[in-house]
Short mmCIF file of N, CA and C in Angstrom, two decimals:
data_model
loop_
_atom_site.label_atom_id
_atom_site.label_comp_id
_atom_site.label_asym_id
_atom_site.label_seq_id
_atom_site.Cartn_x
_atom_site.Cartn_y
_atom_site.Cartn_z
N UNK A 1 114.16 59.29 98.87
CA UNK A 1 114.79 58.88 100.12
C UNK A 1 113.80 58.91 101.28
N UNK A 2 113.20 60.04 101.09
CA UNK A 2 112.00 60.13 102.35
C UNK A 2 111.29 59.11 102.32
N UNK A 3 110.76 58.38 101.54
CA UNK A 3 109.62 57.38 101.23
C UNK A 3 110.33 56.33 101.43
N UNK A 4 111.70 55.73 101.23
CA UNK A 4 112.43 54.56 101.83
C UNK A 4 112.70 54.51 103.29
N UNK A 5 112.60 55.98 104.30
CA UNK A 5 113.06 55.72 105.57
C UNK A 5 111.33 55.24 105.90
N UNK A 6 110.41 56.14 105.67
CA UNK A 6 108.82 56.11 105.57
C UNK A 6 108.61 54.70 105.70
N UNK A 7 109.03 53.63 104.59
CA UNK A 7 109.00 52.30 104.62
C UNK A 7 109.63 51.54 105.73
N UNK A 8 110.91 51.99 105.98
CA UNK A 8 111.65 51.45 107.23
C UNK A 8 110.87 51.67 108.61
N UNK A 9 110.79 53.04 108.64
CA UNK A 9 109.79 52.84 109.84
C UNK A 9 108.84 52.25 110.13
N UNK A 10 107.92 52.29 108.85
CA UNK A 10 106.62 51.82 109.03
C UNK A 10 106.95 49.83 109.26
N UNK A 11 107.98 49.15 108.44
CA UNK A 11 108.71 47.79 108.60
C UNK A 11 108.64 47.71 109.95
N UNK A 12 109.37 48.60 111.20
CA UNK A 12 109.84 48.54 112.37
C UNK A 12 108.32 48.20 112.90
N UNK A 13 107.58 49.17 112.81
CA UNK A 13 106.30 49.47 113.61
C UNK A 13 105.24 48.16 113.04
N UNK A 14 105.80 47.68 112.22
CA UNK A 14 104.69 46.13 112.17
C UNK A 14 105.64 44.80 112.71
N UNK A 15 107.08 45.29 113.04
CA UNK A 15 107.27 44.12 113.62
C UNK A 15 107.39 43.73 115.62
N UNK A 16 106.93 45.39 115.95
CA UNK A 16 107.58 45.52 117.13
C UNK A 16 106.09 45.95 117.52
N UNK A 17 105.00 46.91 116.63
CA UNK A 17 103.93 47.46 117.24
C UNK A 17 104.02 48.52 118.03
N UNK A 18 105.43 48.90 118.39
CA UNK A 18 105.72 50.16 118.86
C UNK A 18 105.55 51.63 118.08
N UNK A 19 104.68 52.38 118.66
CA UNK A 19 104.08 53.38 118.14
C UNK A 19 105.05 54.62 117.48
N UNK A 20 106.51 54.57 118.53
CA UNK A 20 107.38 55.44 118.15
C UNK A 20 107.72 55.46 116.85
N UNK A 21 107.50 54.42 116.44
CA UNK A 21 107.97 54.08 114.85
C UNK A 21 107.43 55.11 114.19
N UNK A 22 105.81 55.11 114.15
CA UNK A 22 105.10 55.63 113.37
C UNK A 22 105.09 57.40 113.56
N UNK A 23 105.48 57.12 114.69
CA UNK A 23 105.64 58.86 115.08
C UNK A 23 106.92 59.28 114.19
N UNK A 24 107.76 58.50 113.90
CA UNK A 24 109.24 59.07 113.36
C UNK A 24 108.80 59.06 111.90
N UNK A 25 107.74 58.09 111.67
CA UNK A 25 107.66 58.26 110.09
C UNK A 25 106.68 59.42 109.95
N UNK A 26 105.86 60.43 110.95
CA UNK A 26 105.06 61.27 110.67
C UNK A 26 104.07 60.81 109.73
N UNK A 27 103.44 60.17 109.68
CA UNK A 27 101.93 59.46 108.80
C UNK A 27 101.12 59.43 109.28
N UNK A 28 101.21 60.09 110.92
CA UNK A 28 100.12 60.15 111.18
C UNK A 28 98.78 61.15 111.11
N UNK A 29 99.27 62.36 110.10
CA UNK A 29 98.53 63.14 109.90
C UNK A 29 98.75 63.51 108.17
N UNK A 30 98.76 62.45 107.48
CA UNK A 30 98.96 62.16 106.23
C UNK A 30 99.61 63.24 105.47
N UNK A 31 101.01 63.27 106.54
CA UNK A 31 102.03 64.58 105.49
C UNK A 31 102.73 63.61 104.45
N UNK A 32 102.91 62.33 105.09
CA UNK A 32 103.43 61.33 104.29
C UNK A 32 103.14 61.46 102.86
N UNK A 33 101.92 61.51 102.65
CA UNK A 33 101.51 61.46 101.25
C UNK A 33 102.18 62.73 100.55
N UNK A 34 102.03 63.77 101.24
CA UNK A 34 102.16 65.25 100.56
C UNK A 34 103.37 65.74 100.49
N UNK A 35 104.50 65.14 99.97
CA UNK A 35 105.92 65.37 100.21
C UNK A 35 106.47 66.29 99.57
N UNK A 36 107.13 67.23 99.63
CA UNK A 36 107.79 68.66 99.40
C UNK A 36 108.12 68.49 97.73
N UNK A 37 108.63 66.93 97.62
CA UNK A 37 109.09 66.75 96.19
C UNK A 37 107.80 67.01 95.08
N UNK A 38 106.79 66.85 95.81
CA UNK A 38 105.55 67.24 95.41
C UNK A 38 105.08 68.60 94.73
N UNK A 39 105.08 69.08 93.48
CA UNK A 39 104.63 70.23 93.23
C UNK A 39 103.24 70.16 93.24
N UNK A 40 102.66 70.61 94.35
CA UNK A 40 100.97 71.09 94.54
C UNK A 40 100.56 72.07 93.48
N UNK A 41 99.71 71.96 92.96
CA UNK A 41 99.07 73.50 92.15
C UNK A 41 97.99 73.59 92.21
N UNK A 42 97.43 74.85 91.68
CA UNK A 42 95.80 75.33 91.48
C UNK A 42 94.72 74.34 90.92
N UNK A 43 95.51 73.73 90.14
CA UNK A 43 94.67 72.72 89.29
C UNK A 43 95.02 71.22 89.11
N UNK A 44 95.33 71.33 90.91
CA UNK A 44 95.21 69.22 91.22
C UNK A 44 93.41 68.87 90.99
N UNK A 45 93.46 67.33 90.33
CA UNK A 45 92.38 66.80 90.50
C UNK A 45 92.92 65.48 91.06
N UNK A 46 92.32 65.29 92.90
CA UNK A 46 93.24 64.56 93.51
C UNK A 46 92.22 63.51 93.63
N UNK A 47 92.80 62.34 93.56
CA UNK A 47 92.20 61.15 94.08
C UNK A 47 92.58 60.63 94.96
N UNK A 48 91.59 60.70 96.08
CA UNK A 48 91.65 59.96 97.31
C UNK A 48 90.89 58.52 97.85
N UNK A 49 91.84 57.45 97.51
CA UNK A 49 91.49 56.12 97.16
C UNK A 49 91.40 55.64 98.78
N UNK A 50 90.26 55.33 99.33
CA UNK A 50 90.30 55.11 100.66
C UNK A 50 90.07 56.21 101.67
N UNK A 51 89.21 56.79 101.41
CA UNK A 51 88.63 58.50 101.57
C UNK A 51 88.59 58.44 103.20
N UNK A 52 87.92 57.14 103.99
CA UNK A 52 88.08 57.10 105.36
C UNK A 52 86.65 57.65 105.85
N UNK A 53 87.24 58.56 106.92
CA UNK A 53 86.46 59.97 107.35
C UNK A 53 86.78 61.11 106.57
N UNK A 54 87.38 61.44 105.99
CA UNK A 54 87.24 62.71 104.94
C UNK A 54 88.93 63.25 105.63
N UNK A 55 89.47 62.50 106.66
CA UNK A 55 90.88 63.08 107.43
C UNK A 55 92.10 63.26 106.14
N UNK A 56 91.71 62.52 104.78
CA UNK A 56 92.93 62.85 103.82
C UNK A 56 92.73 64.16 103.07
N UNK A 57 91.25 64.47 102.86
CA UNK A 57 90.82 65.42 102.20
C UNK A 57 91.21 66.79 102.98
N UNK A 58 91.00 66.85 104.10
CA UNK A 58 91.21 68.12 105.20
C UNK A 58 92.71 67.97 105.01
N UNK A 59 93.61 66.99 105.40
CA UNK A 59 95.15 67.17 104.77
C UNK A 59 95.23 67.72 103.32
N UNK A 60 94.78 67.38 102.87
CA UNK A 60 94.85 67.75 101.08
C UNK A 60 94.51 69.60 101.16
N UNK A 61 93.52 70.10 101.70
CA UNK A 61 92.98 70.73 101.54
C UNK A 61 94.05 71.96 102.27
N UNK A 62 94.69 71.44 103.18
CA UNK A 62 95.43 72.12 103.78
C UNK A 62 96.64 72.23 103.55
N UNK A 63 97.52 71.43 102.57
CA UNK A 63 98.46 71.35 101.37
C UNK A 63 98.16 72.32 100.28
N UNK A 64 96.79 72.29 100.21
CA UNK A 64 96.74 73.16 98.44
C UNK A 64 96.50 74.70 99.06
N UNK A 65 96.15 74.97 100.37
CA UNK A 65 95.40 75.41 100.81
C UNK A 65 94.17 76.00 99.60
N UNK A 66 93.41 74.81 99.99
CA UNK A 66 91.85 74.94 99.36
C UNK A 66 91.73 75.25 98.09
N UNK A 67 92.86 75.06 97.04
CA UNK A 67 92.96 75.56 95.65
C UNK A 67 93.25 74.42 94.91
N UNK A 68 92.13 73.73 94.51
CA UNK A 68 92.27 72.66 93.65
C UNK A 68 91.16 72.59 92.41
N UNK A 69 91.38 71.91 91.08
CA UNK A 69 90.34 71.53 90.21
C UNK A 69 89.12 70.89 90.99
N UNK A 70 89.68 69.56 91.37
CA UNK A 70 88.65 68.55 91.74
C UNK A 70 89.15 67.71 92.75
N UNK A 71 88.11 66.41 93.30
CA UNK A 71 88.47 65.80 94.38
C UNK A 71 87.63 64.75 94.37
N UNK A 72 88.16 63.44 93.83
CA UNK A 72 87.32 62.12 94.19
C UNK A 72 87.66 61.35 94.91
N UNK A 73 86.89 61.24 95.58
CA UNK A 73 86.82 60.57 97.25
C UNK A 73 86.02 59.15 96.79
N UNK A 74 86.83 57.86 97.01
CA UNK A 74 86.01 56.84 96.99
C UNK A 74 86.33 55.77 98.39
N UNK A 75 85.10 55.52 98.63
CA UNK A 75 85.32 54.93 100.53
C UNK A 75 83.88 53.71 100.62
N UNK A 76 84.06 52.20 100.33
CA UNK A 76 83.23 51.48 100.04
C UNK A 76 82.16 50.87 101.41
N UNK A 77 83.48 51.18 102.97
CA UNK A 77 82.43 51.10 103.67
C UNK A 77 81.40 50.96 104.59
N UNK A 78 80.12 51.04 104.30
CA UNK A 78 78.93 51.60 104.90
C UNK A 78 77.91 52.02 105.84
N UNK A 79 79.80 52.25 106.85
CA UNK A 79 79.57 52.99 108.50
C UNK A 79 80.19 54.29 108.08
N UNK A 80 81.26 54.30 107.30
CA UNK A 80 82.55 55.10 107.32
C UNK A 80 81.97 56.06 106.17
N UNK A 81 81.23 55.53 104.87
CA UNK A 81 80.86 56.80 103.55
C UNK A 81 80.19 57.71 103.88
N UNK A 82 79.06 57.64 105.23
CA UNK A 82 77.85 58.69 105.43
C UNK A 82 78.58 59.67 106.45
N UNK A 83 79.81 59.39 107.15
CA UNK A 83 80.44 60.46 107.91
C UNK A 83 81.53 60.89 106.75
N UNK A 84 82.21 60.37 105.97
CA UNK A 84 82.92 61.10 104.33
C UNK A 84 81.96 61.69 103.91
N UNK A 85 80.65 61.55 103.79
CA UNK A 85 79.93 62.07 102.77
C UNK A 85 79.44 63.64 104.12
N UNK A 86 79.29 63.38 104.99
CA UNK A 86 78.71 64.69 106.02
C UNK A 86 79.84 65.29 106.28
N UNK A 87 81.15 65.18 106.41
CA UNK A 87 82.07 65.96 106.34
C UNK A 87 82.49 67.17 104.86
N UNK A 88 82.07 66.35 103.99
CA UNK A 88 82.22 67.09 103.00
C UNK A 88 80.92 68.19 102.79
N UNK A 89 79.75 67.68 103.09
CA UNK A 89 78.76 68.20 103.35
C UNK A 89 78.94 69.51 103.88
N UNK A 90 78.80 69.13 105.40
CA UNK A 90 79.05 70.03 106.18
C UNK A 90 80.07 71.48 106.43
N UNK A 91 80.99 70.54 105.75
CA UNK A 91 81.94 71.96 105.21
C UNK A 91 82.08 72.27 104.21
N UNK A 92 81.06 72.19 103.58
CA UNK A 92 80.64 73.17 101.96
C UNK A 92 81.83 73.01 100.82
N UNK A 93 82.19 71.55 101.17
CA UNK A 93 83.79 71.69 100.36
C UNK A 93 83.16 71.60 98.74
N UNK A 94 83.95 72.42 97.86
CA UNK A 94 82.98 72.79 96.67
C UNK A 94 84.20 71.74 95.64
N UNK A 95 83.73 71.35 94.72
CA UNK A 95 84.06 70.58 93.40
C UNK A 95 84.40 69.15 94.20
N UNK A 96 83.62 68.45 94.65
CA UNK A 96 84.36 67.00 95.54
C UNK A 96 83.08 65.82 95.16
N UNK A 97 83.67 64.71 94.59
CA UNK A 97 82.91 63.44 94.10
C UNK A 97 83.14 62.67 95.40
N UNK A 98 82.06 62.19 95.80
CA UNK A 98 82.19 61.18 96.89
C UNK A 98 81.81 59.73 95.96
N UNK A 99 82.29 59.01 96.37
CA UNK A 99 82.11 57.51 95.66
C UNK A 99 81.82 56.64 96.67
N UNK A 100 80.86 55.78 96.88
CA UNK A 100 80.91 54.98 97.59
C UNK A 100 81.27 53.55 96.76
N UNK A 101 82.38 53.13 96.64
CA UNK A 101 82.71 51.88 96.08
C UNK A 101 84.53 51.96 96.07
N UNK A 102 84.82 50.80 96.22
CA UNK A 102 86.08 50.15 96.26
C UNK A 102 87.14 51.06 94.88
N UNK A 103 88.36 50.62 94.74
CA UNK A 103 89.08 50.62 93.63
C UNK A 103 89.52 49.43 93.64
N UNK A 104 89.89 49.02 92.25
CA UNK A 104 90.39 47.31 91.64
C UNK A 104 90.30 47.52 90.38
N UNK A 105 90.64 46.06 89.73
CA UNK A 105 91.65 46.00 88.73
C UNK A 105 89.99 46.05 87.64
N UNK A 106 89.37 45.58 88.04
CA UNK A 106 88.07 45.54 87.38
C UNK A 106 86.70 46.26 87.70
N UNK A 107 85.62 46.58 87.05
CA UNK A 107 84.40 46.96 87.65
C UNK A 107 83.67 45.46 88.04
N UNK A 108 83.37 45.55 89.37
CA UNK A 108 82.75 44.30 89.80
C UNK A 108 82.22 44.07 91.28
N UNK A 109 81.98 42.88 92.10
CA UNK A 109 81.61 43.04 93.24
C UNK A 109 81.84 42.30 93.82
N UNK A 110 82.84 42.79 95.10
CA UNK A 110 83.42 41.76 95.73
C UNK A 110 83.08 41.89 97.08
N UNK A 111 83.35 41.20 98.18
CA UNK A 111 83.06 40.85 99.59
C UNK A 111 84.10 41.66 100.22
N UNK A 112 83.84 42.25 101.42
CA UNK A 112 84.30 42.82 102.39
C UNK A 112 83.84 42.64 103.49
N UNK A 113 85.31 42.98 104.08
CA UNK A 113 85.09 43.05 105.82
C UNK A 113 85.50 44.28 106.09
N UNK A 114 84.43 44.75 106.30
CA UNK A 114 83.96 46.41 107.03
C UNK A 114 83.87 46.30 108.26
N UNK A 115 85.22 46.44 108.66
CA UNK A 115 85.39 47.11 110.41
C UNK A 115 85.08 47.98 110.73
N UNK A 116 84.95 48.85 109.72
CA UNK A 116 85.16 50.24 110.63
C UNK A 116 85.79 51.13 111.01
N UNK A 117 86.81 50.58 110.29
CA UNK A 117 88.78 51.18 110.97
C UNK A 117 89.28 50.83 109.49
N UNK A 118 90.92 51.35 110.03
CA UNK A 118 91.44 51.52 108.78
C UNK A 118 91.93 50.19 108.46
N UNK A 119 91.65 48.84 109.12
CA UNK A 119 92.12 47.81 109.13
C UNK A 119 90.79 47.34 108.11
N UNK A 120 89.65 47.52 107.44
CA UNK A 120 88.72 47.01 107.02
C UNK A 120 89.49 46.34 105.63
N UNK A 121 88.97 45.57 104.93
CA UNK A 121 89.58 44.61 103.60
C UNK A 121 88.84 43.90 102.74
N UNK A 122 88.85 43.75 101.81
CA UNK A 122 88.31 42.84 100.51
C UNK A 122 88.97 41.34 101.10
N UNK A 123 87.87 40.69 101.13
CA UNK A 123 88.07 39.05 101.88
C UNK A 123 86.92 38.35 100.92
N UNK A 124 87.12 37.03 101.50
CA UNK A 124 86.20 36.35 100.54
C UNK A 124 85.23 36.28 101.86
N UNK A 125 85.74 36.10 102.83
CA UNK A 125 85.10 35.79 104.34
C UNK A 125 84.32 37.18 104.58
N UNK A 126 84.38 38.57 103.96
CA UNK A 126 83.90 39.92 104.13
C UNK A 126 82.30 39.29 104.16
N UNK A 127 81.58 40.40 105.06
CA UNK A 127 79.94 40.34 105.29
C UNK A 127 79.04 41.05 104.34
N UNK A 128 80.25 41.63 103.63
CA UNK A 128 79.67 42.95 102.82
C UNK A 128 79.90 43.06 101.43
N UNK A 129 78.77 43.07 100.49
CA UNK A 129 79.49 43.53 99.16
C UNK A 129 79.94 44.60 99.04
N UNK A 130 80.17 45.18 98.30
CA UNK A 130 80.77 45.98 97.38
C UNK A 130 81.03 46.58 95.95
N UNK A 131 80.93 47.14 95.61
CA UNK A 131 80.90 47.74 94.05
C UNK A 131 82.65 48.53 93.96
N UNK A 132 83.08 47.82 93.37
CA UNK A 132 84.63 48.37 92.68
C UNK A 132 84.55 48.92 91.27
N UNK A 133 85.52 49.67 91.55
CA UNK A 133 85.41 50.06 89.62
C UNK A 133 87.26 50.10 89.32
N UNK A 134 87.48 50.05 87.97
CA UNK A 134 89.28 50.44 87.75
C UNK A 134 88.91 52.35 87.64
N UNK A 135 89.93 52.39 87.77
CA UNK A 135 89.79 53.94 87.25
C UNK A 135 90.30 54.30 85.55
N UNK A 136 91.18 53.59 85.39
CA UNK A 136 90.59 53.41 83.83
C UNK A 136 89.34 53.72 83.18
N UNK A 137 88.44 52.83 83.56
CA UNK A 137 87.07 53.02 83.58
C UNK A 137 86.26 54.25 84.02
N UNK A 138 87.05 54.58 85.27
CA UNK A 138 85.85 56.01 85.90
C UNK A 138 86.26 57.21 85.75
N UNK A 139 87.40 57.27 84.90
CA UNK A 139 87.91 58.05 84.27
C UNK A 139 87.42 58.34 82.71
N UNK A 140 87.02 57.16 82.15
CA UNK A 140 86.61 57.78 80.43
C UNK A 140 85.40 58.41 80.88
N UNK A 141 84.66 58.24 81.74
CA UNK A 141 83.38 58.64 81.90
C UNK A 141 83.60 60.18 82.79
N UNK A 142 84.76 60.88 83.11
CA UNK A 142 84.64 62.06 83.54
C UNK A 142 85.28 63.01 83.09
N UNK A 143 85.03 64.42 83.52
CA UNK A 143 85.19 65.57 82.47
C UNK A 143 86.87 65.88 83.20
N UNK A 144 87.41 65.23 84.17
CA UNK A 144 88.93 65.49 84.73
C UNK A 144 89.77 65.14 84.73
N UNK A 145 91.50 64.68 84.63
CA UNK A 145 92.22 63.42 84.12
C UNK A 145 93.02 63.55 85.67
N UNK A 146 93.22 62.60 86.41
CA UNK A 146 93.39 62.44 87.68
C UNK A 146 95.21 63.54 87.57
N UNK A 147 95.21 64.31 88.60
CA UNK A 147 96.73 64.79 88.71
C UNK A 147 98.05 64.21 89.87
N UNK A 148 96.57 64.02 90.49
CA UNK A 148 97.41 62.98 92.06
C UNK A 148 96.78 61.93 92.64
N UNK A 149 97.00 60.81 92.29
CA UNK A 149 96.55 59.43 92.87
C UNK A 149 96.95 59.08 95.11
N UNK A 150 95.95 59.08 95.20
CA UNK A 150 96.78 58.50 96.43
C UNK A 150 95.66 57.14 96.95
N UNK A 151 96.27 56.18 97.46
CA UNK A 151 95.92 55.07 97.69
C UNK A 151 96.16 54.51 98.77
N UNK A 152 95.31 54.01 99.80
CA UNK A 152 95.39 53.39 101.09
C UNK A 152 93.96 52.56 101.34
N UNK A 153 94.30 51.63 100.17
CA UNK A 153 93.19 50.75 100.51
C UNK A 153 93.13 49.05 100.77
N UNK A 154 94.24 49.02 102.19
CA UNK A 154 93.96 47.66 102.60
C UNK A 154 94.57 47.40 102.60
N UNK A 155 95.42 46.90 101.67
CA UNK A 155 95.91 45.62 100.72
C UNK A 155 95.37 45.35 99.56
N UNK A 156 94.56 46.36 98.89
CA UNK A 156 94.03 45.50 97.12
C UNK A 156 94.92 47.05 96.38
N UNK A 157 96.08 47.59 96.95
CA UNK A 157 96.70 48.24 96.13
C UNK A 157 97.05 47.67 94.66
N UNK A 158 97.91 46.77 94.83
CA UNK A 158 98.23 46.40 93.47
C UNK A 158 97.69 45.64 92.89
N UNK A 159 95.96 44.99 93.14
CA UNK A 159 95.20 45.17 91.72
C UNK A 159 94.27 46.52 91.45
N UNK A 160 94.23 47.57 92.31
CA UNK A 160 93.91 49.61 91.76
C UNK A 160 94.88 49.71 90.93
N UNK A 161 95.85 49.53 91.17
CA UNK A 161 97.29 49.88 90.25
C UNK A 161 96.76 49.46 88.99
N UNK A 162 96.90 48.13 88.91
CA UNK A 162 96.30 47.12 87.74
C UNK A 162 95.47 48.29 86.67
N UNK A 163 94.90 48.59 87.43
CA UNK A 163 93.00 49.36 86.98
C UNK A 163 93.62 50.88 86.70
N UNK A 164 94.11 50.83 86.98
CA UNK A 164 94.59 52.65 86.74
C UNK A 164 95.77 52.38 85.54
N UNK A 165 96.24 51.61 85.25
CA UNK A 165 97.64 51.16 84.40
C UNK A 165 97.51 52.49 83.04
N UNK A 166 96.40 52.12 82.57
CA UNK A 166 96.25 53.39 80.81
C UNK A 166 96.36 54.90 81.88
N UNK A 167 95.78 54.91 82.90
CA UNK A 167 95.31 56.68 83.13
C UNK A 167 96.98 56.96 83.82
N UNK A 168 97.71 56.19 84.19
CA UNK A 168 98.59 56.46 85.13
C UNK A 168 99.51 56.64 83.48
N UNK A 169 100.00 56.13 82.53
CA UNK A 169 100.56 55.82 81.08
C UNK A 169 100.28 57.05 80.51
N UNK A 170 99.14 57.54 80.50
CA UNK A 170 98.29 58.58 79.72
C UNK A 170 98.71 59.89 80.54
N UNK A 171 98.28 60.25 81.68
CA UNK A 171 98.25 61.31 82.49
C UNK A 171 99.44 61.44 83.22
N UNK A 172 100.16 60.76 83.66
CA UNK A 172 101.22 60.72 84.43
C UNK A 172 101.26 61.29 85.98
N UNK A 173 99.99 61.38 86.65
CA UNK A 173 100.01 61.21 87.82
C UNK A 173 101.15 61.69 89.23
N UNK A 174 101.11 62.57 90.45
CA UNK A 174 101.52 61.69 91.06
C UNK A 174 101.38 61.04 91.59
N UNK A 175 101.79 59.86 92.80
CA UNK A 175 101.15 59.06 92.75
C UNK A 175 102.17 58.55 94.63
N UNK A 176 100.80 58.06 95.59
CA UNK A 176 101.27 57.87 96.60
C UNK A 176 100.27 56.80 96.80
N UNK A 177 101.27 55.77 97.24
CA UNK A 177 100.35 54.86 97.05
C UNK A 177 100.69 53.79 98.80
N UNK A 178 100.24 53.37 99.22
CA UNK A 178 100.20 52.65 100.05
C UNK A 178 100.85 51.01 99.70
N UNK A 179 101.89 50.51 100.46
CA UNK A 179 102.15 49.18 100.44
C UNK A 179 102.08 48.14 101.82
#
């Protein structure tokens, strides 16, 4: 139910641009993702699809308070990965994969438009490549099986989905995903 009013608001606030919206849906400090129905434990390995500035990870971190397996951070880009990557740095956050590359349905390389903001997107018109991977894929290759998916990347949600289809089947995830 929370995640259907979440949607309503967020509906209101793209048709009106009025900010109150977003204040009623509280997303603005990504509790959205972390919802009570949520059992957090010692041994999340969370994926944070659209890593940003590292602002989901410090939410995350402050949900588990600081008690997690693992943490892959993937953020494609290449104003926005070197302040993800110095935040994590800087605060000594221990077991955390930084990725610099996209999620999608495939491993491959596509064009972006890197704003800078959370408005940046996979375009054909983008200035920027990119390196995507599925997680299907970046998953056989690691020693962790994802416990919590979360996703806020753009608009190429549902071809990540696509790409995650076996690990999400296999692992069962939870899973917050951006529409």
């Amino acid at each position: 139910n929370r995640s259907k009013e979440i949607f309503d608001y967020m509906l209101n606030l793209r048709k009106t641009n009025d900010m109150e919206w977003a204040k009623q849906a509280n997303c603005h400090d990504h509790t959205c993702y972390f919802l009570p129905e949520f059992d957090i434990s010692d041994e999340e390995v969370f994926v944070d699809a659209g890593g940003y500035d590292g602002d989901t990870i410090e939410d995350f971190l402050k949900v588990c308070s600081s008690k997690y397996k693992h943490i892959y951070s993937f953020e494609p880009d290449d104003l926005l990965f070197p302040i993800l990557k110095e935040v994590v740095n800087q605060n000594g956050y221990p077991n955390i994969t930084i990725c610099q590359m996209g999620l999608y349905q495939e491993e491959t390389v596509l064009k972006f438009d890197n704003r800078h903001t959370q408005g940046s997107l996979i375009s054909d018109n983008g200035g920027l490549k990119i390196s995507v991977i599925d997680l299907d894929s970046f998953f056989k290759k690691e020693l962790f099986a994802p416990t919590f998916i979360k996703m806020d990347i753009e608009g190429a949600e549902r071809e990540a989905l696509k790409g995650c289809e076996s690990t999400i089947k296999t692992f069962f995830p939870k899973l917050a995903i951006c529409i």
